[in-house]
């Protein structure tokens, strides 16, 4: 998709709490689809695969939108590095 459409493609999945293992069934920790979608936008690496670069201007916009989305939805990020306080499970990083 064109880089300007990336947010629109990924954002509907941020609240998806279905868990899966990105490495395959029974391999590694399970994460939610929502956390996976946000992580893909934050880091252009997926195991040994490097995703195509997002233009810098659009990446900055996505980073800001992710921070705004997390703030609006009560997601805690104590280190400011894009990882949730709850580790691999996005729901654990939410403020009750």
PDB file of C-alpha atoms in Angstrom, residues 3 7 10 12 14-16 21 24 30 32-34 36 38 45 49-50 52 57 62 64 80 88 90-91 93:
ATOM      1  CA  UNK A   3       2.981   4.755   2.738  1.00  0.00           C
ATOM      2  CA  UNK A   7      -2.047   4.000   9.408  1.00  0.00           C
ATOM      3  CA  UNK A  10      -3.114  -1.068  10.620  1.00  0.00           C
ATOM      4  CA  UNK A  12      -8.290  -1.108  13.079  1.00  0.00           C
ATOM      5  CA  UNK A  14      -4.844  -2.175  17.547  1.00  0.00           C
ATOM      6  CA  UNK A  15      -7.714  -3.317  19.785  1.00  0.00           C
ATOM      7  CA  UNK A  16      -7.685  -6.931  18.568  1.00  0.00           C
ATOM      8  CA  UNK A  21       2.532 -16.868  18.224  1.00  0.00           C
ATOM      9  CA  UNK A  24       4.241 -20.423  14.669  1.00  0.00           C
ATOM     10  CA  UNK A  30       2.006 -15.450  22.224  1.00  0.00           C
ATOM     11  CA  UNK A  32      -2.093 -10.043  20.766  1.00  0.00           C
ATOM     12  CA  UNK A  33      -2.793  -9.082  17.185  1.00  0.00           C
ATOM     13  CA  UNK A  34      -3.104  -5.470  18.394  1.00  0.00           C
ATOM     14  CA  UNK A  36       1.773  -7.153  16.802  1.00  0.00           C
ATOM     15  CA  UNK A  38       1.711  -1.690  16.550  1.00  0.00           C
ATOM     16  CA  UNK A  45      12.258  -5.936  11.526  1.00  0.00           C
ATOM     17  CA  UNK A  49      13.041 -10.125   7.674  1.00  0.00           C
ATOM     18  CA  UNK A  50      13.491  -6.389   7.216  1.00  0.00           C
ATOM     19  CA  UNK A  52      10.621  -1.844   3.333  1.00  0.00           C
ATOM     20  CA  UNK A  57       8.123  12.128   7.335  1.00  0.00           C
ATOM     21  CA  UNK A  62       2.953   7.233  12.521  1.00  0.00           C
ATOM     22  CA  UNK A  64       3.183  10.441  16.880  1.00  0.00           C
ATOM     23  CA  UNK A  80       9.264   5.731  26.173  1.00  0.00           C
ATOM     24  CA  UNK A  88       4.394  -9.087  25.345  1.00  0.00           C
ATOM     25  CA  UNK A  90      -0.665  -5.381  25.309  1.00  0.00           C
ATOM     26  CA  UNK A  91      -3.560  -5.728  27.767  1.00  0.00           C
ATOM     27  CA  UNK A  93       0.130  -2.382  29.905  1.00  0.00           C
TER      28      UNK A  93
END
